[in-house]
Each structure stands twice: as structure tokens, then as C-alpha cells.
PDB file of C-alpha atoms and ligand atoms in Angstrom:
ATOM      1  CA  UNK X   1      13.208 -10.100   9.749  1.00 53.00           C
ATOM      2  CA  UNK X   2      14.504  -8.417   6.622  1.00 55.00           C
ATOM      3  CA  UNK X   3      13.334  -4.808   6.611  1.00 70.00           C
ATOM      4  CA  UNK X   4      14.013  -4.309   2.929  1.00 88.00           C
ATOM      5  CA  UNK X   5      11.247  -5.161   0.543  1.00 94.00           C
ATOM      6  CA  UNK X   6      12.247  -6.600  -2.814  1.00 95.00           C
ATOM      7  CA  UNK X   7      10.269  -4.648  -5.380  1.00 95.00           C
ATOM      8  CA  UNK X   8       9.631  -6.414  -8.664  1.00 95.00           C
ATOM      9  CA  UNK X   9       8.261  -5.304 -11.977  1.00 95.00           C
ATOM     10  CA  UNK X  10       6.007  -7.500 -14.056  1.00 93.00           C
ATOM     11  CA  UNK X  11       2.307  -8.050 -14.290  1.00 95.00           C
ATOM     12  CA  UNK X  12      -0.037  -7.713 -11.355  1.00 95.00           C
ATOM     13  CA  UNK X  13      -0.001 -11.447 -10.564  1.00 96.00           C
ATOM     14  CA  UNK X  14       3.811 -11.570 -10.569  1.00 97.00           C
ATOM     15  CA  UNK X  15       3.924  -8.565  -8.270  1.00 97.00           C
ATOM     16  CA  UNK X  16       1.476 -10.115  -5.797  1.00 98.00           C
ATOM     17  CA  UNK X  17       3.274 -13.477  -5.909  1.00 97.00           C
ATOM     18  CA  UNK X  18       6.536 -11.753  -5.020  1.00 97.00           C
ATOM     19  CA  UNK X  19       4.915  -9.726  -2.267  1.00 97.00           C
ATOM     20  CA  UNK X  20       2.926 -12.472  -0.524  1.00 97.00           C
ATOM     21  CA  UNK X  21       5.843 -14.455   0.996  1.00 97.00           C
ATOM     22  CA  UNK X  22       7.595 -11.208   1.881  1.00 97.00           C
ATOM     23  CA  UNK X  23       4.580  -9.927   3.792  1.00 97.00           C
ATOM     24  CA  UNK X  24       4.213 -13.308   5.420  1.00 97.00           C
ATOM     25  CA  UNK X  25       7.840 -13.116   6.622  1.00 96.00           C
ATOM     26  CA  UNK X  26       7.469  -9.466   7.613  1.00 94.00           C
ATOM     27  CA  UNK X  27       4.620 -10.151  10.025  1.00 94.00           C
ATOM     28  CA  UNK X  28       5.586 -13.679  11.130  1.00 93.00           C
ATOM     29  CA  UNK X  29       7.374 -12.685  14.336  1.00 92.00           C
ATOM     30  CA  UNK X  30       5.049  -9.861  15.355  1.00 96.00           C
ATOM     31  CA  UNK X  31       1.726 -10.426  17.093  1.00 94.00           C
ATOM     32  CA  UNK X  32       0.567  -6.810  17.302  1.00 97.00           C
ATOM     33  CA  UNK X  33      -2.115  -6.439  14.663  1.00 97.00           C
ATOM     34  CA  UNK X  34      -1.711  -2.644  14.328  1.00 98.00           C
ATOM     35  CA  UNK X  35       2.012  -3.049  13.637  1.00 98.00           C
ATOM     36  CA  UNK X  36       1.256  -5.747  11.082  1.00 98.00           C
ATOM     37  CA  UNK X  37      -1.514  -3.738   9.390  1.00 98.00           C
ATOM     38  CA  UNK X  38       0.881  -0.771   9.198  1.00 98.00           C
ATOM     39  CA  UNK X  39       3.569  -2.841   7.503  1.00 97.00           C
ATOM     40  CA  UNK X  40       1.042  -4.418   5.117  1.00 98.00           C
ATOM     41  CA  UNK X  41       0.011  -0.911   4.008  1.00 98.00           C
ATOM     42  CA  UNK X  42       3.633   0.141   3.582  1.00 98.00           C
ATOM     43  CA  UNK X  43       4.494  -2.992   1.594  1.00 98.00           C
ATOM     44  CA  UNK X  44       1.469  -2.582  -0.713  1.00 98.00           C
ATOM     45  CA  UNK X  45       2.232   1.107  -1.222  1.00 98.00           C
ATOM     46  CA  UNK X  46       5.883   0.382  -1.947  1.00 97.00           C
ATOM     47  CA  UNK X  47       5.218  -2.386  -4.466  1.00 97.00           C
ATOM     48  CA  UNK X  48       2.188  -0.966  -6.260  1.00 97.00           C
ATOM     49  CA  UNK X  49       2.408   2.749  -5.478  1.00 97.00           C
ATOM     50  CA  UNK X  50      -1.327   2.755  -4.798  1.00 97.00           C
ATOM     51  CA  UNK X  51      -2.756   6.234  -4.293  1.00 98.00           C
ATOM     52  CA  UNK X  52      -4.160   5.244  -0.892  1.00 98.00           C
ATOM     53  CA  UNK X  53      -4.145   1.978   1.011  1.00 98.00           C
ATOM     54  CA  UNK X  54      -5.432   1.518   4.510  1.00 98.00           C
ATOM     55  CA  UNK X  55      -7.509  -0.233   7.094  1.00 98.00           C
ATOM     56  CA  UNK X  56     -10.721   0.878   8.741  1.00 98.00           C
ATOM     57  CA  UNK X  57     -11.565  -0.986  11.938  1.00 98.00           C
ATOM     58  CA  UNK X  58     -15.009  -1.555  13.458  1.00 98.00           C
ATOM     59  CA  UNK X  59     -15.273   0.304  16.779  1.00 98.00           C
ATOM     60  CA  UNK X  60     -18.557   0.974  18.570  1.00 98.00           C
ATOM     61  CA  UNK X  61     -20.657   0.424  15.451  1.00 97.00           C
ATOM     62  CA  UNK X  62     -18.560   2.541  13.087  1.00 98.00           C
ATOM     63  CA  UNK X  63     -15.557   2.058  10.863  1.00 98.00           C
ATOM     64  CA  UNK X  64     -12.681   4.077  12.277  1.00 98.00           C
ATOM     65  CA  UNK X  65      -9.529   4.901  10.337  1.00 98.00           C
ATOM     66  CA  UNK X  66      -6.621   2.590  11.130  1.00 98.00           C
ATOM     67  CA  UNK X  67      -3.115   2.221   9.718  1.00 98.00           C
ATOM     68  CA  UNK X  68      -2.793   3.620   6.199  1.00 98.00           C
ATOM     69  CA  UNK X  69      -0.437   5.040   3.593  1.00 98.00           C
ATOM     70  CA  UNK X  70      -1.379   7.993   1.439  1.00 97.00           C
ATOM     71  CA  UNK X  71      -3.128  11.335   1.872  1.00 97.00           C
ATOM     72  CA  UNK X  72      -5.146  12.147   4.995  1.00 97.00           C
ATOM     73  CA  UNK X  73      -8.554  10.467   4.954  1.00 97.00           C
ATOM     74  CA  UNK X  74     -12.026  10.442   6.514  1.00 96.00           C
ATOM     75  CA  UNK X  75     -11.836   9.082  10.037  1.00 98.00           C
ATOM     76  CA  UNK X  76     -15.306   7.551  10.602  1.00 98.00           C
ATOM     77  CA  UNK X  77     -17.716   5.702   8.300  1.00 98.00           C
ATOM     78  CA  UNK X  78     -21.184   4.495   9.318  1.00 97.00           C
ATOM     79  CA  UNK X  79     -22.516   1.045   8.377  1.00 97.00           C
ATOM     80  CA  UNK X  80     -23.838   0.966   4.818  1.00 97.00           C
ATOM     81  CA  UNK X  81     -22.196   4.291   3.920  1.00 97.00           C
ATOM     82  CA  UNK X  82     -19.796   4.563   0.995  1.00 97.00           C
ATOM     83  CA  UNK X  83     -17.890   1.681  -0.481  1.00 98.00           C
ATOM     84  CA  UNK X  84     -16.343   0.760   2.860  1.00 98.00           C
ATOM     85  CA  UNK X  85     -19.612   0.783   4.783  1.00 98.00           C
ATOM     86  CA  UNK X  86     -21.297  -1.201   1.991  1.00 98.00           C
ATOM     87  CA  UNK X  87     -18.561  -3.836   1.963  1.00 98.00           C
ATOM     88  CA  UNK X  88     -18.942  -4.110   5.748  1.00 98.00           C
ATOM     89  CA  UNK X  89     -22.735  -4.408   5.603  1.00 98.00           C
ATOM     90  CA  UNK X  90     -22.789  -6.848   2.679  1.00 98.00           C
ATOM     91  CA  UNK X  91     -19.719  -8.818   3.894  1.00 98.00           C
ATOM     92  CA  UNK X  92     -18.528  -8.671   0.303  1.00 98.00           C
ATOM     93  CA  UNK X  93     -15.474  -7.581  -1.632  1.00 98.00           C
ATOM     94  CA  UNK X  94     -16.501  -4.549  -3.675  1.00 98.00           C
ATOM     95  CA  UNK X  95     -14.642  -3.484  -6.814  1.00 98.00           C
ATOM     96  CA  UNK X  96     -15.593  -0.001  -8.005  1.00 98.00           C
ATOM     97  CA  UNK X  97     -14.162   0.890 -11.447  1.00 98.00           C
ATOM     98  CA  UNK X  98     -15.457   4.468 -11.280  1.00 98.00           C
ATOM     99  CA  UNK X  99     -16.117   5.887  -7.836  1.00 97.00           C
ATOM    100  CA  UNK X 100     -18.333   8.649  -9.240  1.00 96.00           C
ATOM    101  CA  UNK X 101     -20.735   5.977 -10.496  1.00 97.00           C
ATOM    102  CA  UNK X 102     -21.023   4.363  -7.031  1.00 96.00           C
ATOM    103  CA  UNK X 103     -24.071   5.726  -5.196  1.00 92.00           C
ATOM    104  CA  UNK X 104     -23.016   7.181  -1.851  1.00 92.00           C
ATOM    105  CA  UNK X 105     -19.296   6.952  -2.493  1.00 93.00           C
ATOM    106  CA  UNK X 106     -17.442   8.918   0.192  1.00 94.00           C
ATOM    107  CA  UNK X 107     -14.858  11.130  -1.443  1.00 93.00           C
ATOM    108  CA  UNK X 108     -11.967  11.584   0.958  1.00 90.00           C
ATOM    109  CA  UNK X 109      -9.824  12.872  -1.890  1.00 91.00           C
ATOM    110  CA  UNK X 110     -10.961  14.078  -5.297  1.00 92.00           C
ATOM    111  CA  UNK X 111      -7.981  12.394  -6.975  1.00 95.00           C
ATOM    112  CA  UNK X 112      -9.332   8.947  -6.121  1.00 95.00           C
ATOM    113  CA  UNK X 113     -10.971   7.393  -9.213  1.00 97.00           C
ATOM    114  CA  UNK X 114     -11.383   3.667  -8.560  1.00 98.00           C
ATOM    115  CA  UNK X 115     -11.407   1.549  -5.456  1.00 98.00           C
ATOM    116  CA  UNK X 116     -11.469  -1.960  -3.998  1.00 98.00           C
ATOM    117  CA  UNK X 117     -12.687  -2.741  -0.481  1.00 98.00           C
ATOM    118  CA  UNK X 118     -12.314  -6.107   1.239  1.00 99.00           C
ATOM    119  CA  UNK X 119     -14.096  -7.026   4.458  1.00 98.00           C
ATOM    120  CA  UNK X 120     -11.971  -8.597   7.185  1.00 98.00           C
ATOM    121  CA  UNK X 121     -13.861 -11.429   8.806  1.00 97.00           C
ATOM    122  CA  UNK X 122     -13.290 -12.945  12.222  1.00 96.00           C
ATOM    123  CA  UNK X 123     -15.646 -15.690  13.435  1.00 94.00           C
ATOM    124  CA  UNK X 124     -18.119 -14.637  10.740  1.00 94.00           C
ATOM    125  CA  UNK X 125     -18.153 -10.975  11.822  1.00 96.00           C
ATOM    126  CA  UNK X 126     -16.631  -8.079   9.918  1.00 98.00           C
ATOM    127  CA  UNK X 127     -14.016  -6.515  12.186  1.00 98.00           C
ATOM    128  CA  UNK X 128     -12.706  -4.050   9.599  1.00 98.00           C
ATOM    129  CA  UNK X 129     -12.001  -3.488   5.944  1.00 98.00           C
ATOM    130  CA  UNK X 130      -8.986  -2.976   3.727  1.00 98.00           C
ATOM    131  CA  UNK X 131      -9.545  -0.101   1.317  1.00 98.00           C
ATOM    132  CA  UNK X 132      -7.307   0.533  -1.693  1.00 98.00           C
ATOM    133  CA  UNK X 133      -7.782   3.589  -3.907  1.00 98.00           C
ATOM    134  CA  UNK X 134      -6.304   4.421  -7.286  1.00 98.00           C
ATOM    135  CA  UNK X 135      -6.033   7.786  -9.011  1.00 97.00           C
ATOM    136  CA  UNK X 136      -6.872   6.032 -12.289  1.00 97.00           C
ATOM    137  CA  UNK X 137     -10.164   4.563 -13.420  1.00 98.00           C
ATOM    138  CA  UNK X 138     -10.710   0.793 -13.455  1.00 98.00           C
ATOM    139  CA  UNK X 139      -7.517  -0.187 -11.641  1.00 98.00           C
ATOM    140  CA  UNK X 140      -8.787  -3.244  -9.768  1.00 98.00           C
ATOM    141  CA  UNK X 141      -9.906  -6.690 -10.844  1.00 98.00           C
ATOM    142  CA  UNK X 142     -10.292 -10.266  -9.622  1.00 97.00           C
ATOM    143  CA  UNK X 143      -6.524 -10.644  -9.175  1.00 97.00           C
ATOM    144  CA  UNK X 144      -6.519  -7.798  -6.666  1.00 98.00           C
ATOM    145  CA  UNK X 145      -9.513  -9.347  -4.910  1.00 98.00           C
ATOM    146  CA  UNK X 146      -7.857 -12.769  -4.651  1.00 98.00           C
ATOM    147  CA  UNK X 147      -4.399 -11.641  -3.601  1.00 98.00           C
ATOM    148  CA  UNK X 148      -5.403  -8.763  -1.328  1.00 98.00           C
ATOM    149  CA  UNK X 149      -7.732 -11.197   0.404  1.00 98.00           C
ATOM    150  CA  UNK X 150      -4.834 -13.603   0.925  1.00 98.00           C
ATOM    151  CA  UNK X 151      -2.745 -10.744   2.294  1.00 98.00           C
ATOM    152  CA  UNK X 152      -5.344  -9.579   4.838  1.00 98.00           C
ATOM    153  CA  UNK X 153      -5.819 -13.170   5.930  1.00 97.00           C
ATOM    154  CA  UNK X 154      -2.126 -13.423   6.841  1.00 97.00           C
ATOM    155  CA  UNK X 155      -2.736 -11.100   9.801  1.00 97.00           C
ATOM    156  CA  UNK X 156      -3.882 -12.441  13.156  1.00 95.00           C
ATOM    157  CA  UNK X 157      -6.401  -9.827  14.332  1.00 95.00           C
ATOM    158  CA  UNK X 158      -6.183 -11.004  17.948  1.00 87.00           C
TER     159      UNK X 158
HETATM  160  N1  LIG A   1     -14.075   6.119  -0.569  1.00 87.86           N
HETATM  161  C1  LIG A   1     -14.328   5.373   0.630  1.00 87.86           C
HETATM  162  C2  LIG A   1     -13.991   6.155   1.857  1.00 87.86           C
HETATM  163  C3  LIG A   1     -12.608   5.922   2.343  1.00 87.86           C
HETATM  164  S1  LIG A   1     -11.420   6.709   1.463  1.00 87.86           S
HETATM  165  O1  LIG A   1     -11.490   6.354   0.049  1.00 87.86           O
HETATM  166  C4  LIG A   1      -9.905   6.501   2.053  1.00 87.86           C
HETATM  167  C5  LIG A   1     -15.790   4.950   0.663  1.00 87.86           C
HETATM  168  O2  LIG A   1     -16.600   5.380  -0.165  1.00 87.86           O
HETATM  169  O3  LIG A   1     -16.133   4.200   1.554  1.00 87.86           O
END
């Protein structure tokens, strides 16, 4: 496995298209899902310099903070709470252009302005979410939804 990530410039689609095969290669020989989630966060942070990127994993009826990159964050989120808990409950990708306009948004850091959350599904059940935060408004769109979804689906969650 090559440990060096090739960082490209270009538009969002070009950046994701460069990153996808690299993440695929990065996690191909590793079957520990925590290790793979950790490297996915690091690769996304390195390429896009997202303010915060991380996983929350369903444990005993709550989302619990998993591997992430960025400032310290809230550790537990109840079903239906915030963007993460809503994505979990609705089993839907949620794109929030302005977090202050999202009812119940959980502010782990006041610098976070927009957010995308993707549910991770296994056998039809949500087993966690990927949460990406930006310190700018309106940072996420359908391209992020499509490619981040492909990235989380590269991981075998055991
Ligand atoms: N803002 C999220 C909470 C997680 S942090 O952003 C890392 C939410 O409303 O669910």
C-alpha cells in the first residue's frame, strides 16, 4: 500500500475522481473497519481540507463518535437529534447549506457553517453516519452526496 496520497487541484468532481481509487487501494488490504474509517477521514481531510470529517457509529441506540479529523466534537447523539440523528432516523443523505437554519442542529463548533451527513446502511439498517462540516456556507452539493456515498460504500463494516 502506498501511504502517500496524491493531492490534486481541480474542480470537486476531479478531486473526488482522483481520490476514489486511492481510497480503494488504501483500504483494500485491511479488514479492520475502524482503521479504514480513520484513513478515509484522513484522506478526505488531506484532499479537501474539510473543517471536520468523521464517523458516528450506532451503539446501544445512540450515535457515538468514531474516527474523525478536525476539532474535538460531541461524543453522543440521540436518534432524530441534529443533522446526524435526522439522517439516521430518515435513512437519508442530508445536505444543510446553513446549519443555523436547520432546526435542532447540534453545534459542536461555532465555526461550522454547512454540513452533509450520509447514513451508512448494512442489511437495510443504519449502522452509522459520515458527517462532513465546512466553515463556509453552502459547501456541499449533489457531487459530494454521490462521491462521499461511493467512498463510504468502499468500507466493509464487518
Ligand atoms: N452538527 C452535527 C453534530 C456533529 S458535529 O457537527 C461534528 C449535527 O447536528 O448532528
